mmCIF file of C-alpha atoms in Angstrom:
data_model
loop_
_atom_site.group_PDB
_atom_site.id
_atom_site.type_symbol
_atom_site.label_atom_id
_atom_site.label_comp_id
_atom_site.label_asym_id
_atom_site.label_seq_id
_atom_site.Cartn_x
_atom_site.Cartn_y
_atom_site.Cartn_z
ATOM 1 C CA MET O 1 16.025 65.361 -22.593
ATOM 2 C CA ARG O 2 19.515 64.885 -21.166
ATOM 3 C CA ARG O 3 18.041 63.220 -18.064
ATOM 4 C CA LEU O 4 15.927 60.945 -20.253
ATOM 5 C CA VAL O 5 19.002 59.895 -22.246
ATOM 6 C CA VAL O 6 20.936 59.197 -19.039
ATOM 7 C CA TRP O 7 18.179 57.072 -17.550
ATOM 8 C CA GLY O 8 17.732 55.310 -20.891
ATOM 9 C CA GLY O 9 21.445 54.474 -20.957
ATOM 10 C CA ILE O 10 21.340 53.145 -17.393
ATOM 11 C CA PHE O 11 18.336 50.992 -18.267
ATOM 12 C CA LEU O 12 20.109 49.544 -21.337
ATOM 13 C CA VAL O 13 23.217 48.738 -19.296
ATOM 14 C CA LEU O 14 21.156 47.032 -16.585
ATOM 15 C CA TRP O 15 19.138 45.134 -19.215
ATOM 16 C CA CYS O 16 22.330 43.835 -20.876
ATOM 17 C CA PHE O 17 23.728 42.892 -17.481
ATOM 18 C CA TRP O 18 20.528 41.061 -16.559
ATOM 19 C CA TRP O 19 20.477 39.180 -19.895
ATOM 20 C CA GLY O 20 24.103 38.135 -19.490
ATOM 21 C CA ILE O 21 23.636 36.872 -15.913
ATOM 22 C CA SER O 22 20.365 35.078 -16.708
ATOM 23 C CA SER O 23 21.794 33.495 -19.865
ATOM 24 C CA MET O 24 24.861 32.297 -17.987
ATOM 25 C CA LEU O 25 22.708 30.781 -15.223
ATOM 26 C CA MET O 26 20.550 28.915 -17.756
ATOM 27 C CA ARG O 27 23.634 27.481 -19.431
ATOM 28 C CA GLN O 28 25.214 26.561 -16.098
ATOM 29 C CA GLY O 29 21.970 24.939 -14.970
ATOM 30 C CA ALA O 30 21.833 22.714 -18.065
ATOM 31 C CA ALA O 31 25.530 21.834 -17.744
ATOM 32 C CA ALA O 32 25.158 21.090 -14.022
ATOM 33 C CA TRP O 33 22.223 18.760 -14.695
ATOM 34 C CA LEU O 34 24.300 16.793 -17.222
ATOM 35 C CA GLN O 35 27.185 16.620 -14.754
ATOM 36 C CA GLU O 36 24.863 15.262 -12.067
ATOM 37 C CA ARG O 37 23.822 12.478 -14.428
ATOM 38 C CA ARG O 38 27.502 11.659 -15.065
ATOM 39 C CA THR O 39 28.128 11.602 -11.309
ATOM 40 C CA ASP O 40 25.269 9.098 -10.997
ATOM 41 C CA GLY O 41 27.078 6.879 -13.505
ATOM 42 C CA TRP O 42 25.129 7.836 -16.603
ATOM 43 C CA LEU O 43 26.639 8.446 -20.006
ATOM 44 C CA ALA O 44 25.583 12.049 -20.675
ATOM 45 C CA ASP O 45 26.702 14.232 -23.572
ATOM 46 C CA ALA O 46 25.367 17.345 -25.335
ATOM 47 C CA ASP O 47 26.420 20.670 -26.824
ATOM 48 C CA ILE O 48 24.930 23.758 -25.168
ATOM 49 C CA ALA O 49 24.696 27.173 -26.852
ATOM 50 C CA GLN O 50 23.115 30.484 -25.805
ATOM 51 C CA SER O 51 21.385 33.093 -27.984
ATOM 52 C CA GLY O 52 18.321 35.345 -28.094
ATOM 53 C CA PHE O 53 19.761 38.709 -27.053
ATOM 54 C CA PRO O 54 18.210 41.104 -26.197
ATOM 55 C CA LEU O 55 14.571 39.977 -25.784
ATOM 56 C CA ARG O 56 14.884 36.229 -25.299
ATOM 57 C CA LEU O 57 16.942 33.795 -23.254
ATOM 58 C CA ARG O 58 17.485 30.813 -25.521
ATOM 59 C CA THR O 59 19.394 27.636 -24.647
ATOM 60 C CA ALA O 60 19.889 25.130 -27.471
ATOM 61 C CA VAL O 61 20.873 21.602 -26.424
ATOM 62 C CA THR O 62 22.049 19.618 -29.465
ATOM 63 C CA GLY O 63 23.229 16.040 -29.773
ATOM 64 C CA LEU O 64 21.708 15.050 -26.425
ATOM 65 C CA THR O 65 22.538 11.498 -25.389
ATOM 66 C CA LEU O 66 21.610 10.022 -22.013
ATOM 67 C CA THR O 67 22.154 6.379 -21.073
ATOM 68 C CA ASP O 68 21.971 4.568 -17.747
ATOM 69 C CA PRO O 69 24.393 1.608 -18.094
ATOM 70 C CA VAL O 70 22.702 -0.242 -15.211
ATOM 71 C CA THR O 71 19.096 -0.260 -16.462
ATOM 72 C CA GLY O 72 19.707 0.466 -20.127
ATOM 73 C CA ASN O 73 17.232 3.349 -19.970
ATOM 74 C CA GLY O 74 18.143 6.317 -22.100
ATOM 75 C CA LEU O 75 17.191 9.188 -24.367
ATOM 76 C CA ILE O 76 18.601 10.522 -27.639
ATOM 77 C CA ALA O 77 17.428 13.806 -29.183
ATOM 78 C CA ASP O 78 18.897 15.858 -32.014
ATOM 79 C CA LYS O 79 17.917 19.170 -30.448
ATOM 80 C CA LEU O 80 15.974 20.583 -27.516
ATOM 81 C CA GLU O 81 15.436 24.310 -27.194
ATOM 82 C CA LEU O 82 14.609 26.190 -23.991
ATOM 83 C CA THR O 83 13.458 29.790 -24.270
ATOM 84 C CA ALA O 84 12.176 32.430 -21.857
ATOM 85 C CA PRO O 85 11.546 36.166 -21.988
ATOM 86 C CA THR O 86 14.477 38.159 -20.696
ATOM 87 C CA TYR O 87 12.357 39.946 -18.104
ATOM 88 C CA TRP O 88 11.388 36.669 -16.332
ATOM 89 C CA PRO O 89 13.158 33.290 -16.879
ATOM 90 C CA GLY O 90 10.307 31.600 -14.975
ATOM 91 C CA PHE O 91 8.158 31.672 -18.142
ATOM 92 C CA LEU O 92 9.976 28.744 -19.749
ATOM 93 C CA THR O 93 9.150 27.063 -23.076
ATOM 94 C CA LEU O 94 10.575 23.758 -24.319
ATOM 95 C CA ASP O 95 10.482 23.031 -28.058
ATOM 96 C CA LEU O 96 10.913 19.445 -29.241
ATOM 97 C CA PRO O 97 12.528 18.573 -32.575
ATOM 98 C CA ASP O 98 10.600 17.291 -35.588
ATOM 99 C CA THR O 99 13.177 14.507 -35.852
ATOM 100 C CA PRO O 100 12.532 11.331 -33.806
ATOM 101 C CA ILE O 101 13.356 11.233 -30.098
ATOM 102 C CA VAL O 102 14.653 7.798 -29.097
ATOM 103 C CA LEU O 103 13.576 6.443 -25.706
ATOM 104 C CA ARG O 104 14.965 3.243 -24.215
ATOM 105 C CA LEU O 105 12.955 1.783 -21.333
ATOM 106 C CA SER O 106 13.681 -1.614 -19.750
ATOM 107 C CA GLY O 107 15.511 -2.786 -22.834
ATOM 108 C CA GLN O 108 12.727 -1.729 -25.213
ATOM 109 C CA GLU O 109 13.355 1.021 -27.755
ATOM 110 C CA PHE O 110 10.645 3.565 -28.580
ATOM 111 C CA ARG O 111 10.685 6.397 -31.085
ATOM 112 C CA LEU O 112 8.566 9.510 -30.574
ATOM 113 C CA ARG O 113 8.041 11.740 -33.579
ATOM 114 C CA THR O 114 6.125 14.998 -33.160
ATOM 115 C CA SER O 115 5.322 18.123 -35.135
ATOM 116 C CA ASP O 116 5.211 21.586 -33.587
ATOM 117 C CA ALA O 117 5.528 20.055 -30.119
ATOM 118 C CA ARG O 118 5.978 22.501 -27.279
ATOM 119 C CA ALA O 119 5.742 22.456 -23.480
ATOM 120 C CA GLY O 120 5.334 25.562 -21.355
ATOM 121 C CA LEU O 121 6.118 26.155 -17.680
ATOM 122 C CA ARG O 122 4.888 29.308 -15.959
ATOM 123 C CA LEU O 123 6.102 30.115 -12.436
ATOM 124 C CA HIS O 124 4.982 32.993 -10.263
ATOM 125 C CA PRO O 125 7.764 35.612 -9.803
ATOM 126 C CA VAL O 126 7.979 34.994 -6.053
ATOM 127 C CA PRO O 127 10.769 33.350 -3.992
ATOM 128 C CA SER O 128 8.885 30.026 -3.749
ATOM 129 C CA LEU O 129 8.478 29.859 -7.582
ATOM 130 C CA GLN O 130 4.907 28.621 -7.236
ATOM 131 C CA LEU O 131 3.498 26.777 -10.247
ATOM 132 C CA GLN O 132 1.039 28.901 -12.206
ATOM 133 C CA ASN O 133 0.582 26.857 -15.356
ATOM 134 C CA LEU O 134 1.989 23.805 -17.126
ATOM 135 C CA THR O 135 1.005 23.043 -20.713
ATOM 136 C CA ALA O 136 1.953 20.706 -23.527
ATOM 137 C CA HIS O 137 0.827 20.816 -27.132
ATOM 138 C CA SER O 138 1.687 18.823 -30.204
ATOM 139 C CA GLY O 139 0.466 18.503 -33.756
ATOM 140 C CA THR O 140 0.527 15.035 -35.276
ATOM 141 C CA TRP O 141 2.580 12.594 -33.210
ATOM 142 C CA LEU O 142 3.622 8.962 -33.464
ATOM 143 C CA LEU O 143 5.028 6.530 -30.909
ATOM 144 C CA SER O 144 6.629 3.461 -32.475
ATOM 145 C CA THR O 145 9.016 0.577 -31.886
ATOM 146 C CA PRO O 146 11.196 -1.357 -34.343
ATOM 147 C CA LEU O 147 8.189 -3.717 -34.677
ATOM 148 C CA GLY O 148 5.853 -0.973 -35.853
ATOM 149 C CA ALA O 149 3.558 1.814 -34.698
ATOM 150 C CA VAL O 150 2.210 1.748 -31.136
ATOM 151 C CA LEU O 151 0.066 4.873 -30.914
ATOM 152 C CA SER O 152 -0.517 8.048 -32.915
ATOM 153 C CA ALA O 153 -2.899 11.021 -33.029
ATOM 154 C CA ASP O 154 -3.628 14.217 -34.888
ATOM 155 C CA ASP O 155 -2.838 16.384 -31.870
ATOM 156 C CA LEU O 156 -2.424 16.519 -28.099
ATOM 157 C CA ASP O 157 -3.293 19.211 -25.582
ATOM 158 C CA PHE O 158 -2.527 18.908 -21.875
ATOM 159 C CA ALA O 159 -2.798 21.600 -19.214
ATOM 160 C CA VAL O 160 -2.410 22.048 -15.465
ATOM 161 C CA THR O 161 -3.666 25.437 -14.270
ATOM 162 C CA GLN O 162 -3.583 26.872 -10.773
ATOM 163 C CA ASP O 163 -6.814 28.287 -9.356
ATOM 164 C CA ALA O 164 -6.285 32.033 -8.952
ATOM 165 C CA GLU O 165 -8.225 32.122 -5.659
ATOM 166 C CA LYS O 166 -7.312 28.716 -4.219
ATOM 167 C CA GLY O 167 -3.567 28.431 -4.666
ATOM 168 C CA ASN O 168 -3.505 24.765 -3.601
ATOM 169 C CA THR O 169 -6.048 23.739 -6.270
ATOM 170 C CA TYR O 170 -5.197 22.857 -9.876
ATOM 171 C CA ALA O 171 -7.332 22.053 -12.908
ATOM 172 C CA PHE O 172 -6.126 19.217 -15.165
ATOM 173 C CA SER O 173 -7.253 18.601 -18.729
ATOM 174 C CA ILE O 174 -6.192 16.421 -21.634
ATOM 175 C CA THR O 175 -7.635 16.025 -25.116
ATOM 176 C CA SER O 176 -6.385 14.261 -28.205
ATOM 177 C CA ASN O 177 -8.091 13.783 -31.560
ATOM 178 C CA ALA O 178 -7.961 10.739 -33.819
ATOM 179 C CA VAL O 179 -5.983 8.663 -31.310
ATOM 180 C CA THR O 180 -5.019 5.591 -33.309
ATOM 181 C CA PRO O 181 -3.603 2.366 -31.836
ATOM 182 C CA GLY O 182 -0.921 1.069 -34.173
ATOM 183 C CA ASP O 183 -0.366 -2.459 -35.435
ATOM 184 C CA VAL O 184 1.742 -3.378 -32.391
ATOM 185 C CA LEU O 185 -1.035 -2.441 -29.978
ATOM 186 C CA ARG O 186 -3.813 -3.927 -32.103
ATOM 187 C CA ARG O 187 -1.962 -7.247 -32.284
ATOM 188 C CA SER O 188 -1.396 -7.307 -28.535
ATOM 189 C CA LEU O 189 -5.123 -6.651 -27.961
ATOM 190 C CA ALA O 190 -6.081 -9.220 -30.621
ATOM 191 C CA LEU O 191 -8.445 -6.739 -32.243
ATOM 192 C CA PRO O 192 -10.325 -7.876 -35.361
ATOM 193 C CA GLU O 193 -9.705 -6.014 -38.632
ATOM 194 C CA SER O 194 -13.273 -4.721 -38.528
ATOM 195 C CA TRP O 195 -12.606 -2.823 -35.304
ATOM 196 C CA PRO O 196 -12.274 0.972 -35.878
ATOM 197 C CA HIS O 197 -8.704 2.177 -36.226
ATOM 198 C CA ALA O 198 -9.102 5.479 -34.372
ATOM 199 C CA PHE O 199 -10.815 6.636 -31.186
ATOM 200 C CA ASP O 200 -13.858 8.801 -31.786
ATOM 201 C CA ASN O 201 -13.145 10.797 -28.646
ATOM 202 C CA PHE O 202 -10.528 10.981 -25.909
ATOM 203 C CA SER O 203 -10.745 13.686 -23.253
ATOM 204 C CA ALA O 204 -10.662 14.141 -19.488
ATOM 205 C CA ARG O 205 -11.005 17.014 -17.024
ATOM 206 C CA MET O 206 -10.495 17.006 -13.272
ATOM 207 C CA THR O 207 -9.690 19.319 -10.381
ATOM 208 C CA ALA O 208 -7.345 18.379 -7.552
ATOM 209 C CA GLY O 209 -6.762 20.178 -4.286
ATOM 210 C CA PHE O 210 -3.444 19.599 -2.485
ATOM 211 C CA ASP O 211 -2.253 20.187 1.071
ATOM 212 C CA THR O 212 0.227 22.781 -0.253
ATOM 213 C CA ALA O 213 0.834 24.507 -3.557
ATOM 214 C CA TRP O 214 3.321 23.099 -6.048
ATOM 215 C CA ASP O 215 6.553 25.112 -5.860
ATOM 216 C CA ARG O 216 10.333 24.695 -5.727
ATOM 217 C CA HIS O 217 10.151 22.970 -2.316
ATOM 218 C CA ALA O 218 8.535 19.948 -4.038
ATOM 219 C CA LEU O 219 11.894 19.250 -5.725
ATOM 220 C CA ILE O 220 13.792 18.870 -2.440
ATOM 221 C CA GLY O 221 11.132 17.553 -0.068
ATOM 222 C CA PRO O 222 7.885 15.580 0.036
ATOM 223 C CA PRO O 223 5.642 16.567 -2.894
ATOM 224 C CA PRO O 224 2.223 18.101 -2.223
ATOM 225 C CA GLN O 225 -0.340 15.429 -1.434
ATOM 226 C CA PRO O 226 -3.871 15.403 -2.887
ATOM 227 C CA ARG O 227 -6.720 16.062 -0.476
ATOM 228 C CA HIS O 228 -9.656 16.479 -2.837
ATOM 229 C CA ILE O 229 -10.224 15.148 -6.365
ATOM 230 C CA GLU O 230 -13.193 15.974 -8.552
ATOM 231 C CA VAL O 231 -13.513 14.232 -11.916
ATOM 232 C CA GLN O 232 -15.699 16.493 -14.045
ATOM 233 C CA GLU O 233 -15.382 14.639 -17.329
ATOM 234 C CA LEU O 234 -14.060 11.353 -18.635
ATOM 235 C CA ASN O 235 -14.924 10.474 -22.221
ATOM 236 C CA VAL O 236 -13.375 7.642 -24.179
ATOM 237 C CA ALA O 237 -15.126 6.485 -27.350
ATOM 238 C CA TRP O 238 -13.706 3.766 -29.578
ATOM 239 C CA GLY O 239 -16.005 2.036 -31.986
ATOM 240 C CA ALA O 240 -18.809 0.361 -30.060
ATOM 241 C CA LEU O 241 -17.087 1.095 -26.737
ATOM 242 C CA ARG O 242 -18.012 4.185 -24.783
ATOM 243 C CA LEU O 243 -16.639 4.994 -21.332
ATOM 244 C CA SER O 244 -17.649 8.080 -19.388
ATOM 245 C CA GLY O 245 -17.451 9.012 -15.738
ATOM 246 C CA ASP O 246 -17.425 11.603 -12.995
ATOM 247 C CA GLY O 247 -17.104 11.681 -9.228
ATOM 248 C CA THR O 248 -15.599 13.245 -6.135
ATOM 249 C CA LEU O 249 -13.085 11.845 -3.666
ATOM 250 C CA VAL O 250 -11.771 13.247 -0.382
ATOM 251 C CA ILE O 251 -8.381 11.874 0.724
ATOM 252 C CA ASN O 252 -7.268 11.809 4.359
ATOM 253 C CA ASP O 253 -3.712 12.092 5.739
ATOM 254 C CA ALA O 254 -3.169 8.345 5.267
ATOM 255 C CA GLY O 255 -4.058 8.573 1.571
ATOM 256 C CA ILE O 256 -7.364 6.710 1.935
ATOM 257 C CA PRO O 257 -10.146 8.065 -0.309
ATOM 258 C CA THR O 258 -13.780 8.572 0.618
ATOM 259 C CA GLY O 259 -16.467 9.341 -1.949
ATOM 260 C CA ASN O 260 -18.094 8.052 -5.117
ATOM 261 C CA LEU O 261 -16.924 7.469 -8.677
ATOM 262 C CA SER O 262 -19.639 6.897 -11.280
ATOM 263 C CA LEU O 263 -18.837 5.097 -14.532
ATOM 264 C CA ARG O 264 -20.925 4.333 -17.595
ATOM 265 C CA LEU O 265 -19.702 1.645 -19.977
ATOM 266 C CA THR O 266 -21.476 1.105 -23.280
ATOM 267 C CA ASN O 267 -21.412 -2.417 -24.755
ATOM 268 C CA TRP O 268 -19.718 -3.936 -21.729
ATOM 269 C CA GLN O 269 -19.792 -7.435 -23.224
ATOM 270 C CA GLN O 270 -17.600 -6.389 -26.158
ATOM 271 C CA THR O 271 -15.213 -4.708 -23.740
ATOM 272 C CA LEU O 272 -14.922 -7.913 -21.744
ATOM 273 C CA ASP O 273 -14.411 -9.952 -24.926
ATOM 274 C CA VAL O 274 -11.545 -7.662 -25.997
ATOM 275 C CA ALA O 275 -9.867 -7.985 -22.582
ATOM 276 C CA THR O 276 -10.246 -11.777 -22.638
ATOM 277 C CA ASN O 277 -8.986 -12.193 -26.217
ATOM 278 C CA ALA O 278 -5.978 -9.992 -25.431
ATOM 279 C CA GLY O 279 -5.017 -12.272 -22.527
ATOM 280 C CA LEU O 280 -5.557 -9.539 -19.972
ATOM 281 C CA LEU O 281 -7.880 -11.894 -18.099
ATOM 282 C CA ASN O 282 -7.302 -15.616 -17.626
ATOM 283 C CA ALA O 283 -10.178 -18.099 -17.830
ATOM 284 C CA THR O 284 -11.013 -17.903 -14.119
ATOM 285 C CA MET O 285 -10.871 -14.111 -13.987
ATOM 286 C CA GLY O 286 -12.853 -13.871 -17.206
ATOM 287 C CA ASN O 287 -15.644 -16.061 -15.811
ATOM 288 C CA GLN O 288 -15.727 -14.070 -12.587
ATOM 289 C CA ALA O 289 -15.855 -10.773 -14.503
ATOM 290 C CA GLN O 290 -18.636 -12.170 -16.714
ATOM 291 C CA LEU O 291 -20.736 -13.066 -13.679
ATOM 292 C CA LEU O 292 -20.065 -9.761 -11.916
ATOM 293 C CA LEU O 293 -20.691 -7.489 -14.883
ATOM 294 C CA GLY O 294 -23.668 -9.537 -16.012
ATOM 295 C CA GLY O 295 -25.197 -9.266 -12.553
ATOM 296 C CA LEU O 296 -24.622 -5.506 -12.438
ATOM 297 C CA ALA O 297 -26.145 -5.119 -15.906
ATOM 298 C CA ASN O 298 -29.225 -7.111 -14.810
ATOM 299 C CA ILE O 299 -29.650 -4.784 -11.821
ATOM 300 C CA GLY O 300 -29.713 -1.872 -14.250
ATOM 301 C CA GLY O 301 -32.288 -3.518 -16.528
ATOM 302 C CA GLY O 302 -30.221 -6.077 -18.408
ATOM 303 C CA GLY O 303 -29.234 -3.840 -21.337
ATOM 304 C CA PRO O 304 -25.876 -3.660 -23.143
ATOM 305 C CA ASP O 305 -24.812 -0.622 -21.122
ATOM 306 C CA LEU O 306 -23.451 -0.677 -17.600
ATOM 307 C CA ASP O 307 -23.919 2.105 -15.040
ATOM 308 C CA VAL O 308 -21.990 1.576 -11.814
ATOM 309 C CA THR O 309 -20.998 3.673 -8.837
ATOM 310 C CA ILE O 310 -17.859 2.697 -6.960
ATOM 311 C CA THR O 311 -18.152 3.760 -3.328
ATOM 312 C CA PHE O 312 -15.063 4.440 -1.221
ATOM 313 C CA ALA O 313 -15.675 4.346 2.535
ATOM 314 C CA ASP O 314 -13.800 3.185 5.648
ATOM 315 C CA GLY O 315 -10.811 2.160 3.552
ATOM 316 C CA GLN O 316 -12.888 -0.206 1.387
ATOM 317 C CA MET O 317 -14.345 -0.188 -2.126
ATOM 318 C CA ALA O 318 -17.811 -1.421 -3.020
ATOM 319 C CA LEU O 319 -20.163 -1.693 -5.990
ATOM 320 C CA GLY O 320 -23.497 -1.335 -4.275
ATOM 321 C CA SER O 321 -23.630 -4.257 -1.842
ATOM 322 C CA ILE O 322 -20.678 -6.018 -3.516
ATOM 323 C CA GLN O 323 -17.421 -5.546 -1.618
ATOM 324 C CA LEU O 324 -14.401 -5.114 -3.886
ATOM 325 C CA GLY O 325 -11.729 -5.037 -1.193
ATOM 326 C CA PRO O 326 -9.369 -2.411 0.270
ATOM 327 C CA ALA O 327 -9.291 0.987 -1.435
ATOM 328 C CA PRO O 328 -5.946 1.956 -2.957
ATOM 329 C CA ARG O 329 -3.891 4.508 -1.069
ATOM 330 C CA ILE O 330 -3.450 7.584 -3.217
ATOM 331 C CA ILE O 331 -0.572 8.859 -1.072
ATOM 332 C CA PRO O 332 2.468 6.501 -1.034
ATOM 333 C CA GLN O 333 3.386 5.406 2.500
#
């Protein structure tokens, strides 16, 4: 019993020591990041407080204000909270406030309001801090400007998960229910009042293989480059419009893809009309798109739906026998 008490006391002392060191490092890391922004010329201010002893490492950042005087870009948040279990700070969780987060981009102000929004980062407990999992979840959320609502939804779920057997491969997924373009977006797209207010479905799943795994080295050197992309699911449904797709691409060292991407577009004519009315296509481009899509629809039987396969080969893109031009490079050069 005496030996058990002694070892228990040693464990408690070491645990307290570990919590204190880890908590101090989290606070110093947040303070150092703010100082780096100030060194870059930004206006950066926040209050940082630690808590959570003994089971959690909790860093509360309140009154966060970031502004780049050169570009005008910035961020204002009442409170951000970072937490992690004491035994491993690499299991990090970020909680967003229910109060609006103000974003300023290129002189335009946006407000993001979320409920129960949380992001999670899971790193393997190895020296390279390899990415195991990255998630984001939110209840109802709203993105708006001073002119009105831009986009909202009932929820949002996003995940990046490392393949347990293939460490360089990650699965990506995103789903959101009742995605609703706001008045600002509907006006810019010139949508009629009769057009449905919310998407019926919005989801996507894909797998990407990289030349190396994502780890801490990606922060100080070239990021991992994709070598294989497989789109398993793409589903977007909004009123009469339905877009779905799948395909596989292999990317070489120069970033040039090879493979096929299949897309199915329901009611393509209405889609083209929306793009034209919104000013996304000028008269010349609209006429060219009408001829191209009409021709492709006739090949498939002349119905309202369009099934196309985009082929990537030899650095070019093609729709059947129709050459579309050079394929985009997925790796920046």
